Short mmCIF file of C-alpha atoms in Angstrom, two decimals:
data_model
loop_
_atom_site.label_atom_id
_atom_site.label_comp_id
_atom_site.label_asym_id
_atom_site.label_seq_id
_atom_site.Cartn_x
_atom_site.Cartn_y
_atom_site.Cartn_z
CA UNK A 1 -26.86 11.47 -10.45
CA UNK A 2 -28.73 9.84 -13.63
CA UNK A 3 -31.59 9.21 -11.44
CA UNK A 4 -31.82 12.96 -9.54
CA UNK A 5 -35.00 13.65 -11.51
CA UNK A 6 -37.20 10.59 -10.45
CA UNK A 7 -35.44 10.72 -7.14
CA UNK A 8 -37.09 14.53 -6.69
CA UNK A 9 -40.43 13.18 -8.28
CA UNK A 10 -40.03 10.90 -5.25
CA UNK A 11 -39.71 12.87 -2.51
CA UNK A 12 -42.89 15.46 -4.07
CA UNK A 13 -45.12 12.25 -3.62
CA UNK A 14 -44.00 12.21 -0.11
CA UNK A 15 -45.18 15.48 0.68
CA UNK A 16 -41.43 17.11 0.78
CA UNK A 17 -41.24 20.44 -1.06
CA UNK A 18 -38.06 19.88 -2.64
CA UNK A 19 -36.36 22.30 -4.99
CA UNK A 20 -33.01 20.89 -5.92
CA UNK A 21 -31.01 17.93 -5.06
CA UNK A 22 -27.25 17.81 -5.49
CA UNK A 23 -26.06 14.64 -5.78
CA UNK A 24 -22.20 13.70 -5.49
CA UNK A 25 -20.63 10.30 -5.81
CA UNK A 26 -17.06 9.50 -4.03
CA UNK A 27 -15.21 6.91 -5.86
CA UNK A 28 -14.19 3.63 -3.44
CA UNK A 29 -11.13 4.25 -2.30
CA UNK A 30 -8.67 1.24 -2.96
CA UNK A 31 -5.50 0.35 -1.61
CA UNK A 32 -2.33 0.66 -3.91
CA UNK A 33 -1.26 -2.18 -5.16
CA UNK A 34 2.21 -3.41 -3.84
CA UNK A 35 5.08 -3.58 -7.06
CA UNK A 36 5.84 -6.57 -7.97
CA UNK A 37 9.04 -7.92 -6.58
CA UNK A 38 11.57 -9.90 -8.12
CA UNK A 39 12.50 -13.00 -5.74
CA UNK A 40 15.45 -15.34 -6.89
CA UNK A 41 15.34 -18.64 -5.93
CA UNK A 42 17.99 -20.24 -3.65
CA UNK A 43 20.39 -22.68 -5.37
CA UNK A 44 18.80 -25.14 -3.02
CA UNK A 45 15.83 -24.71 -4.29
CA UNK A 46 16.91 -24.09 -8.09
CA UNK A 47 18.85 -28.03 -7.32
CA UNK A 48 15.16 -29.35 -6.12
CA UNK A 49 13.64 -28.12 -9.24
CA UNK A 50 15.67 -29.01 -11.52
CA UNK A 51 15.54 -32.70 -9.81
CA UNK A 52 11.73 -32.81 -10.37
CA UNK A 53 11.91 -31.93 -13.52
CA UNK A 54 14.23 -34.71 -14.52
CA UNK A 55 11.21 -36.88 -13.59
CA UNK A 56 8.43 -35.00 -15.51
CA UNK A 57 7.26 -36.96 -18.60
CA UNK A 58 4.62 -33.82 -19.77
CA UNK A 59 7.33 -31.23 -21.98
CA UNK A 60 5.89 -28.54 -21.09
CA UNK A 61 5.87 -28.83 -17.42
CA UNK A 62 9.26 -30.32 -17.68
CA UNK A 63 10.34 -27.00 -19.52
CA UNK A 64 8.78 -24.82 -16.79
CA UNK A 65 10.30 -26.08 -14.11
CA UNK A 66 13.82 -26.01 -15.94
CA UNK A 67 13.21 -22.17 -17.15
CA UNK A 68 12.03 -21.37 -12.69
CA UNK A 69 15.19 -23.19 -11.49
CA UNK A 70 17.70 -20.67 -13.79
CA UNK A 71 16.30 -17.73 -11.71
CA UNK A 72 18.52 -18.28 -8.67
CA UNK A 73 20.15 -15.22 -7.15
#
């Protein structure tokens, strides 16, 4: 659209008699994002975790892996 006058300028030089050009843009279409689902973890896997972290020297790991293995179902 911003560049409809040059565009017509163009198409003069090029021997086309043109009087107007409508220009419309179309916006990409993108595919809707999915929601977000909440997925407990098993108590198996909550047990796991919590094992690791009993072995993790770095706190903040350690924490991390503490605060995932509460979010069984």
């Amino acid at each position: 659209r911003y560049r409809q006058q040059s565009l017509l300028k163009a198409l003069h030089r090029e021997g086309l008699d043109v009087k107007q050009l409508k220009i419309k843009i179309q916006p990409v279409l993108v595919n809707e994002i999915p929601p977000m689902v909440e997925r407990p973890l098993s108590k198996e896997s909550a047990r796991h975790l919590s094992s690791i972290a009993e072995h993790i020297d770095y706190l903040p790991l350690k924490q991390a892996l503490i605060g995932l293995s509460r979010n069984t179902n």
